[in-house]
Amino acid sequence: MIRRVFMIILDKPYVSSFLIETLQQHQIPVLINNENLSLESKTLNEIEEERFFTAFKSALPPLLTNSENALSMIYKHLEGTELVKTTQILKDKAEFRKKTSQLYPDLYFKEVTRDQLTQINSKEINYPCILKPAVGFFSMGVYKIDNEKEWFAAIQQLEEEIAQVEGVYPDYVMDTAKFLIEQYIDGEEFAVDAYYDESGNPVILNVLKHLFAGDKDTSDRVYYTGKKVIQENKKAFLKELQAIGEIFELRNYPIHIEFRVTDRGQIFPIEINPLRFAGWCTTDIASYAFGINPYEYYLTNKAPDWDTILKNMEDRFYSITVADTSGVPQSEINSVDYEGFLSLYNKVLAFRKIDFKEYPVFAFVFAEMTEIEEMNRILELDLKEYIVE
């Protein structure tokens, strides 16, 4: 049984059975922030909204969410607190860039409104660049632009994409009113689940490498972790996390942060997702890869003994596939050939169906692989082959 007090807020889009089992086992105080949230269990230690935040304000325990959809409830009840002020800055990519500019003084970025995108002098932009919503999620609205011609094409594509995804997530999760234009960082991309303990020290719970089909690909299709991913990156990422944590004075604070690492070993944070780990409960991959329960480690203020965990591990890959609907309008999808899709994998660890009528994703797959080529095949696949219109 976990001894120290902590609390969690659950919301859409997804709560895994692994998280539910953890909450049940330890009878963790839970606030459910969406009456339409589908849960497999009715035996959670659920607390009513007002009582939840009264208890939180009294004890100020570590807080966790499974989804940034829960931020609205936190902003509502804790308005004006340091927790909310910090979380709002971390969530806003433009504000985060301003706050950390002392760490990355040479990194070019510019904040613009949606209306300004069509008015800006495209000749003054530093190419190549990345265009993305200042408040965003799931790589939606993100474009890599190499020149002025591509700038105009990207703006047109952006408007079409906004029309498709607008309303899928609330504005405090995905806001298309403000955008960030920033320097393109050429290098490998990683996603890190971590938390700052009660003394402000960063603790890494997992490192995922993000694969891309090419330099224009900004999707979230494939991530993987494994022994070498942790060994080769943990030390450097801890150093970056320490510097960022000192700026924001983070304590008892979970994050999902993305980094780019250049060929020269320079490390730049791409974004921070506050008060949660990897979205859609994909943080659960750590339990398959390393036997780590990331929720328990954070909520017990515990750090993985990576030397021991990795010592006897084989050099295998543990991948996450985000099976998106590949731009097919949700209203036009009748069904998905799940059997055919799953036949692509040699060893499936977990398969999670998603309501493709509600979200532009039809499944998440955790798989164990021995060759990087297995992931590349998934990455380059046209998933429309498995969508029945």
Coordinates of C-alpha atoms in Angstrom, one line a residue:
M1 CA 0.0 0.0 0.0
I2 CA 1.2 3.5 -0.9
R3 CA 1.8 5.5 2.2
R4 CA 2.1 9.1 1.1
V5 CA -1.0 11.0 0.1
F6 CA -1.5 11.8 -3.6
M7 CA -4.4 12.4 -5.9
I8 CA -5.3 11.9 -9.6
I9 CA -7.8 13.3 -12.0
L10 CA -9.1 11.1 -14.8
D11 CA -10.6 12.4 -18.1
K12 CA -11.1 11.5 -21.7
P13 CA -9.8 10.4 -24.2
Y14 CA -8.5 7.1 -22.6
V15 CA -7.9 5.4 -19.3
S16 CA -6.1 2.1 -19.5
S17 CA -6.9 -1.0 -17.4
F18 CA -3.3 -0.9 -16.1
L19 CA -3.9 2.6 -14.6
I20 CA -7.3 1.5 -13.2
E21 CA -5.7 -1.6 -11.6
T22 CA -3.1 0.7 -10.0
L23 CA -5.7 3.1 -8.6
Q24 CA -7.8 0.2 -7.3
Q25 CA -4.9 -1.6 -5.6
H26 CA -3.9 1.5 -3.6
Q27 CA -7.3 3.1 -3.3
I28 CA -6.0 6.4 -4.6
P29 CA -8.4 9.4 -4.3
V30 CA -9.8 9.9 -7.8
L31 CA -11.7 12.7 -9.4
I32 CA -13.5 11.8 -12.6
N33 CA -13.7 14.9 -14.7
N34 CA -16.1 13.6 -17.4
E35 CA -19.3 11.9 -16.8
N36 CA -19.1 10.2 -20.3
L37 CA -15.7 8.7 -19.4
S38 CA -15.9 4.9 -20.0
L39 CA -14.2 3.0 -17.2
E40 CA -13.8 -0.8 -16.7
S41 CA -14.2 -0.5 -12.9
K42 CA -16.7 0.9 -10.5
T43 CA -14.6 0.2 -7.4
L44 CA -12.4 3.3 -7.5
N45 CA -11.9 5.6 -4.5
E46 CA -13.9 8.3 -6.3
I47 CA -14.3 11.7 -4.6
E48 CA -16.7 14.4 -5.5
E49 CA -15.3 17.5 -7.1
E50 CA -15.6 20.0 -4.3
R51 CA -14.3 17.6 -1.6
F52 CA -11.4 16.5 -3.9
F53 CA -10.1 20.1 -4.2
T54 CA -10.8 20.9 -0.5
A55 CA -8.6 17.9 0.4
F56 CA -6.0 18.9 -2.1
K57 CA -5.7 22.5 -0.9
S58 CA -5.4 21.2 2.7
A59 CA -2.6 18.7 2.0
L60 CA -1.1 19.8 -1.3
P61 CA -0.2 16.3 -2.3
P62 CA 1.4 15.2 -5.5
L63 CA -1.1 15.5 -8.3
L64 CA -1.3 13.5 -11.6
T65 CA -3.7 13.4 -14.6
N66 CA -4.0 10.9 -17.3
S67 CA -5.0 13.6 -19.8
E68 CA -4.6 17.3 -20.3
N69 CA -8.4 17.5 -20.6
A70 CA -8.3 17.5 -16.8
L71 CA -6.5 20.9 -16.8
S72 CA -9.8 22.8 -17.0
M73 CA -10.8 21.4 -13.5
I74 CA -7.4 22.3 -12.1
Y75 CA -7.5 25.8 -13.6
K76 CA -11.0 26.3 -12.2
H77 CA -10.4 25.3 -8.6
L78 CA -6.7 26.4 -8.2
E79 CA -6.8 29.7 -10.1
G80 CA -4.0 32.0 -9.1
T81 CA -1.9 29.3 -7.4
E82 CA 1.8 28.7 -8.4
L83 CA 0.8 25.2 -9.6
V84 CA -1.6 26.7 -12.2
K85 CA 0.7 29.6 -13.2
T86 CA 3.5 27.1 -13.9
T87 CA 1.3 24.6 -15.7
Q88 CA -0.1 27.3 -18.0
I89 CA 3.5 28.4 -19.0
L90 CA 4.6 24.8 -19.5
K91 CA 1.6 24.0 -21.7
D92 CA 2.0 27.1 -23.9
K93 CA 5.0 26.5 -26.2
A94 CA 5.6 30.2 -26.8
E95 CA 5.6 31.1 -23.1
F96 CA 7.9 28.1 -22.4
R97 CA 10.3 29.3 -25.1
K98 CA 10.4 32.7 -23.5
K99 CA 10.9 31.4 -20.0
T100 CA 13.8 29.1 -21.1
S101 CA 15.5 31.4 -23.5
Q102 CA 18.4 31.8 -21.1
L103 CA 19.2 28.1 -21.6
Y104 CA 18.8 28.2 -25.4
P105 CA 19.7 31.8 -26.4
D106 CA 20.4 31.0 -30.1
L107 CA 17.1 29.2 -30.8
Y108 CA 14.9 31.3 -33.1
F109 CA 11.2 31.5 -32.5
K110 CA 8.3 33.8 -33.2
E111 CA 4.8 33.9 -31.7
V112 CA 1.9 34.8 -34.1
T113 CA -1.9 34.7 -34.2
R114 CA -3.8 32.6 -36.6
D115 CA -4.9 35.7 -38.5
Q116 CA -1.3 36.9 -38.8
L117 CA -0.2 33.7 -40.6
T118 CA -1.7 34.9 -43.9
Q119 CA -0.3 38.5 -43.3
I120 CA 3.2 37.8 -42.2
N121 CA 6.1 38.6 -44.6
S122 CA 7.1 35.1 -45.6
K123 CA 10.5 36.4 -46.8
E124 CA 11.5 37.3 -43.3
I125 CA 11.0 33.8 -41.9
N126 CA 14.1 31.8 -41.0
Y127 CA 13.9 28.6 -43.1
P128 CA 13.8 25.7 -42.5
C129 CA 11.3 26.2 -39.7
I130 CA 8.5 24.4 -37.8
L131 CA 5.0 25.8 -37.6
K132 CA 2.8 24.6 -34.8
P133 CA 0.0 25.6 -32.4
A134 CA 1.4 27.3 -29.3
V135 CA -1.1 25.1 -27.3
G136 CA -1.3 21.8 -29.0
F137 CA -1.5 18.0 -28.8
F138 CA -0.7 14.9 -30.8
S139 CA 1.4 16.6 -33.5
M140 CA -1.8 18.1 -34.9
G141 CA -1.2 21.3 -36.9
V142 CA 2.6 20.8 -37.0
Y143 CA 4.4 21.4 -40.3
K144 CA 8.1 21.4 -41.3
I145 CA 8.6 24.2 -43.9
D146 CA 11.8 24.6 -46.0
N147 CA 11.1 27.6 -48.1
E148 CA 8.7 30.4 -49.0
K149 CA 6.7 28.3 -51.5
E150 CA 6.1 25.6 -48.8
W151 CA 5.0 28.3 -46.4
F152 CA 1.9 29.1 -48.4
A153 CA 1.1 25.5 -49.0
A154 CA 1.4 24.7 -45.3
I155 CA -0.9 27.6 -44.4
Q156 CA -3.6 26.2 -46.8
Q157 CA -3.1 22.6 -45.4
L158 CA -3.3 23.9 -41.9
E159 CA -6.7 25.5 -42.4
E160 CA -8.0 22.2 -43.9
E161 CA -6.6 20.3 -40.9
I162 CA -8.1 22.7 -38.4
A163 CA -11.5 22.2 -40.0
Q164 CA -11.1 18.4 -39.4
V165 CA -9.8 18.4 -35.8
E166 CA -11.4 21.5 -34.3
G167 CA -13.6 20.5 -31.4
V168 CA -11.9 17.1 -30.9
Y169 CA -10.0 18.5 -27.9
P170 CA -10.8 21.5 -25.7
D171 CA -9.0 24.8 -26.3
Y172 CA -6.8 24.5 -23.3
V173 CA -5.4 21.3 -24.9
M174 CA -5.5 22.3 -28.5
D175 CA -5.9 26.0 -29.3
T176 CA -5.7 27.1 -32.9
A177 CA -5.8 30.9 -32.1
K178 CA -2.0 31.2 -31.5
F179 CA 1.0 29.7 -33.3
L180 CA 4.7 29.3 -32.9
I181 CA 7.2 29.6 -35.7
E182 CA 10.5 28.2 -34.6
Q183 CA 13.9 27.1 -35.9
Y184 CA 13.9 23.5 -37.3
I185 CA 16.3 21.4 -35.2
D186 CA 17.8 18.7 -37.3
G187 CA 18.4 15.6 -35.2
E188 CA 16.8 12.6 -33.5
E189 CA 13.7 13.1 -31.4
F190 CA 12.9 11.6 -28.0
A191 CA 10.0 11.6 -25.6
V192 CA 10.7 11.3 -21.9
D193 CA 8.4 10.4 -19.1
A194 CA 9.7 12.0 -15.9
Y195 CA 8.8 13.6 -12.6
Y196 CA 10.5 16.0 -10.2
D197 CA 10.6 14.6 -6.7
E198 CA 9.8 16.4 -3.5
S199 CA 13.3 17.8 -3.4
G200 CA 13.2 19.0 -7.1
N201 CA 15.4 16.3 -8.5
P202 CA 14.3 14.9 -11.9
V203 CA 13.6 11.2 -12.1
I204 CA 13.4 9.5 -15.5
L205 CA 10.8 6.8 -15.9
N206 CA 11.2 6.1 -19.6
V207 CA 12.8 7.3 -22.8
L208 CA 11.1 6.7 -26.1
K209 CA 12.7 7.3 -29.5
H210 CA 10.4 8.9 -32.0
L211 CA 10.8 7.5 -35.5
F212 CA 9.9 9.5 -38.7
A213 CA 9.3 8.5 -42.3
G214 CA 11.3 11.5 -43.5
D215 CA 12.2 15.1 -42.6
K216 CA 8.6 16.2 -43.6
D217 CA 7.0 13.7 -41.4
T218 CA 5.6 15.2 -38.1
S219 CA 3.3 12.4 -37.2
D220 CA 3.2 10.3 -34.0
R221 CA 3.1 7.0 -35.8
V222 CA 5.9 5.0 -34.1
Y223 CA 7.9 5.3 -30.9
Y224 CA 10.1 2.7 -29.2
T225 CA 12.2 2.1 -26.1
G226 CA 14.7 -0.4 -25.0
K227 CA 18.0 -1.0 -23.2
K228 CA 20.2 1.1 -25.5
V229 CA 17.7 4.0 -25.7
I230 CA 17.9 4.4 -21.9
Q231 CA 21.7 3.8 -21.6
E232 CA 22.6 6.2 -24.3
N233 CA 20.4 9.1 -23.3
K234 CA 19.5 9.0 -19.6
K235 CA 22.4 11.0 -18.3
A236 CA 22.2 13.8 -20.8
F237 CA 18.5 14.2 -20.4
L238 CA 18.7 14.3 -16.6
K239 CA 21.1 17.3 -17.0
E240 CA 18.6 19.1 -19.2
L241 CA 15.7 18.3 -16.9
Q242 CA 17.7 19.6 -13.9
A243 CA 18.2 23.0 -15.6
I244 CA 14.6 23.3 -16.7
G245 CA 13.3 22.3 -13.2
E246 CA 15.4 24.9 -11.6
I247 CA 13.9 27.7 -13.7
F248 CA 10.3 26.6 -12.9
E249 CA 11.1 25.4 -9.3
L250 CA 9.3 22.1 -10.0
R251 CA 8.5 19.8 -7.0
N252 CA 6.3 16.8 -7.0
Y253 CA 5.5 17.4 -10.7
P254 CA 5.1 14.9 -13.5
I255 CA 5.9 15.7 -17.1
H256 CA 6.1 14.3 -20.6
I257 CA 8.8 16.2 -22.4
E258 CA 10.1 15.9 -26.0
F259 CA 13.8 16.6 -26.9
R260 CA 15.7 16.9 -30.2
V261 CA 19.4 15.9 -30.2
T262 CA 21.6 17.2 -32.9
D263 CA 24.6 15.3 -34.5
R264 CA 26.9 17.5 -32.3
G265 CA 25.1 16.3 -29.2
Q266 CA 23.2 19.6 -28.5
I267 CA 19.9 19.0 -26.8
F268 CA 16.8 21.2 -27.2
P269 CA 13.4 20.7 -25.6
I270 CA 10.6 20.7 -28.1
E271 CA 7.7 20.9 -25.7
I272 CA 6.6 19.9 -22.2
N273 CA 3.2 18.3 -21.4
P274 CA 2.4 19.1 -17.8
L275 CA 1.0 17.0 -15.0
R276 CA 0.9 13.8 -17.1
F277 CA 3.0 11.2 -18.7
A278 CA 2.8 9.9 -22.3
G279 CA -0.7 10.6 -23.7
W280 CA -3.5 8.0 -24.1
C281 CA -1.8 6.0 -21.3
T282 CA 1.0 4.9 -23.6
T283 CA 3.3 5.5 -20.6
D284 CA 2.2 1.9 -19.8
I285 CA 4.8 0.6 -22.3
A286 CA 7.4 0.9 -19.4
S287 CA 5.7 -1.9 -17.6
Y288 CA 6.2 -4.2 -20.6
A289 CA 9.8 -3.1 -21.3
F290 CA 11.3 -2.6 -17.9
G291 CA 8.7 -3.9 -15.3
I292 CA 8.2 -0.3 -14.2
N293 CA 4.8 1.0 -13.1
P294 CA 5.3 4.8 -13.8
Y295 CA 2.3 5.8 -11.8
E296 CA 3.5 4.0 -8.7
Y297 CA 7.1 5.3 -9.1
Y298 CA 5.9 8.9 -9.2
L299 CA 3.4 8.6 -6.5
T300 CA 5.8 6.9 -4.1
N301 CA 8.7 9.2 -4.9
K302 CA 10.7 6.3 -6.1
A303 CA 13.4 6.3 -8.8
P304 CA 14.1 3.3 -11.0
D305 CA 17.4 1.4 -10.4
W306 CA 18.4 1.6 -14.0
D307 CA 21.7 -0.2 -13.6
T308 CA 19.9 -3.2 -12.2
I309 CA 17.0 -3.1 -14.5
L310 CA 19.1 -2.9 -17.7
K311 CA 21.9 -5.3 -16.5
N312 CA 20.2 -8.5 -17.7
M313 CA 18.0 -7.1 -20.4
E314 CA 18.3 -8.3 -24.0
D315 CA 18.7 -5.7 -26.8
R316 CA 15.0 -5.8 -27.9
F317 CA 12.7 -3.0 -28.9
Y318 CA 9.4 -2.2 -27.3
S319 CA 7.3 -0.1 -29.7
I320 CA 4.2 2.0 -29.6
T321 CA 2.2 2.3 -32.8
V322 CA -0.4 5.2 -33.0
A323 CA -2.7 3.9 -35.8
D324 CA -4.2 7.1 -37.1
T325 CA -7.0 7.3 -39.6
S326 CA -4.6 8.8 -42.2
G327 CA -6.7 11.8 -43.0
V328 CA -9.9 9.8 -43.9
P329 CA -12.9 11.8 -42.6
Q330 CA -14.3 10.0 -39.5
S331 CA -17.8 10.2 -40.9
E332 CA -16.7 8.2 -43.9
I333 CA -15.2 5.3 -42.0
N334 CA -17.5 2.2 -41.7
S335 CA -15.0 -0.2 -40.1
V336 CA -11.4 -1.2 -39.7
D337 CA -9.7 -4.4 -40.6
Y338 CA -8.2 -5.0 -37.2
E339 CA -7.2 -8.6 -37.9
G340 CA -5.3 -7.6 -41.0
F341 CA -3.6 -4.7 -39.2
L342 CA -2.5 -6.9 -36.3
S343 CA -1.1 -9.5 -38.7
L344 CA 1.7 -7.0 -39.3
Y345 CA 3.2 -7.7 -35.9
N346 CA 5.1 -10.8 -34.8
K347 CA 4.6 -10.2 -31.0
V348 CA 1.8 -8.0 -29.8
L349 CA 2.1 -7.0 -26.1
A350 CA -1.1 -4.9 -25.9
F351 CA -3.8 -3.9 -28.4
R352 CA -6.2 -1.1 -27.6
K353 CA -9.1 -0.3 -29.9
I354 CA -10.1 3.4 -30.1
D355 CA -13.4 4.8 -31.3
F356 CA -12.5 6.2 -34.7
K357 CA -15.8 8.0 -34.9
E358 CA -14.8 10.2 -32.0
Y359 CA -11.0 10.5 -32.5
P360 CA -8.7 10.4 -35.6
V361 CA -7.1 7.2 -34.3
F362 CA -8.3 3.6 -34.6
A363 CA -5.9 1.7 -32.3
F364 CA -2.7 1.7 -30.2
V365 CA -0.4 -1.3 -30.3
F366 CA 2.4 -2.2 -28.0
A367 CA 4.8 -4.7 -29.6
E368 CA 8.1 -6.4 -28.9
M369 CA 10.5 -6.4 -31.9
T370 CA 14.0 -7.6 -32.6
E371 CA 14.8 -5.5 -35.7
I372 CA 14.4 -1.8 -36.4
E373 CA 13.2 -2.7 -39.9
E374 CA 9.9 -4.1 -38.3
M375 CA 9.1 -0.6 -37.1
N376 CA 10.2 1.1 -40.3
R377 CA 7.6 -1.1 -42.2
I378 CA 4.9 0.1 -39.9
L379 CA 6.1 3.7 -40.2
E380 CA 6.0 3.7 -44.0
L381 CA 2.7 1.8 -44.3
D382 CA -0.5 3.4 -45.8
L383 CA -3.0 2.7 -43.0
K384 CA -5.8 3.5 -45.4
E385 CA -5.4 -0.1 -46.5
Y386 CA -7.1 -1.2 -43.3
I387 CA -9.9 1.4 -43.3
V388 CA -13.2 0.4 -44.8
E389 CA -15.1 3.4 -46.1

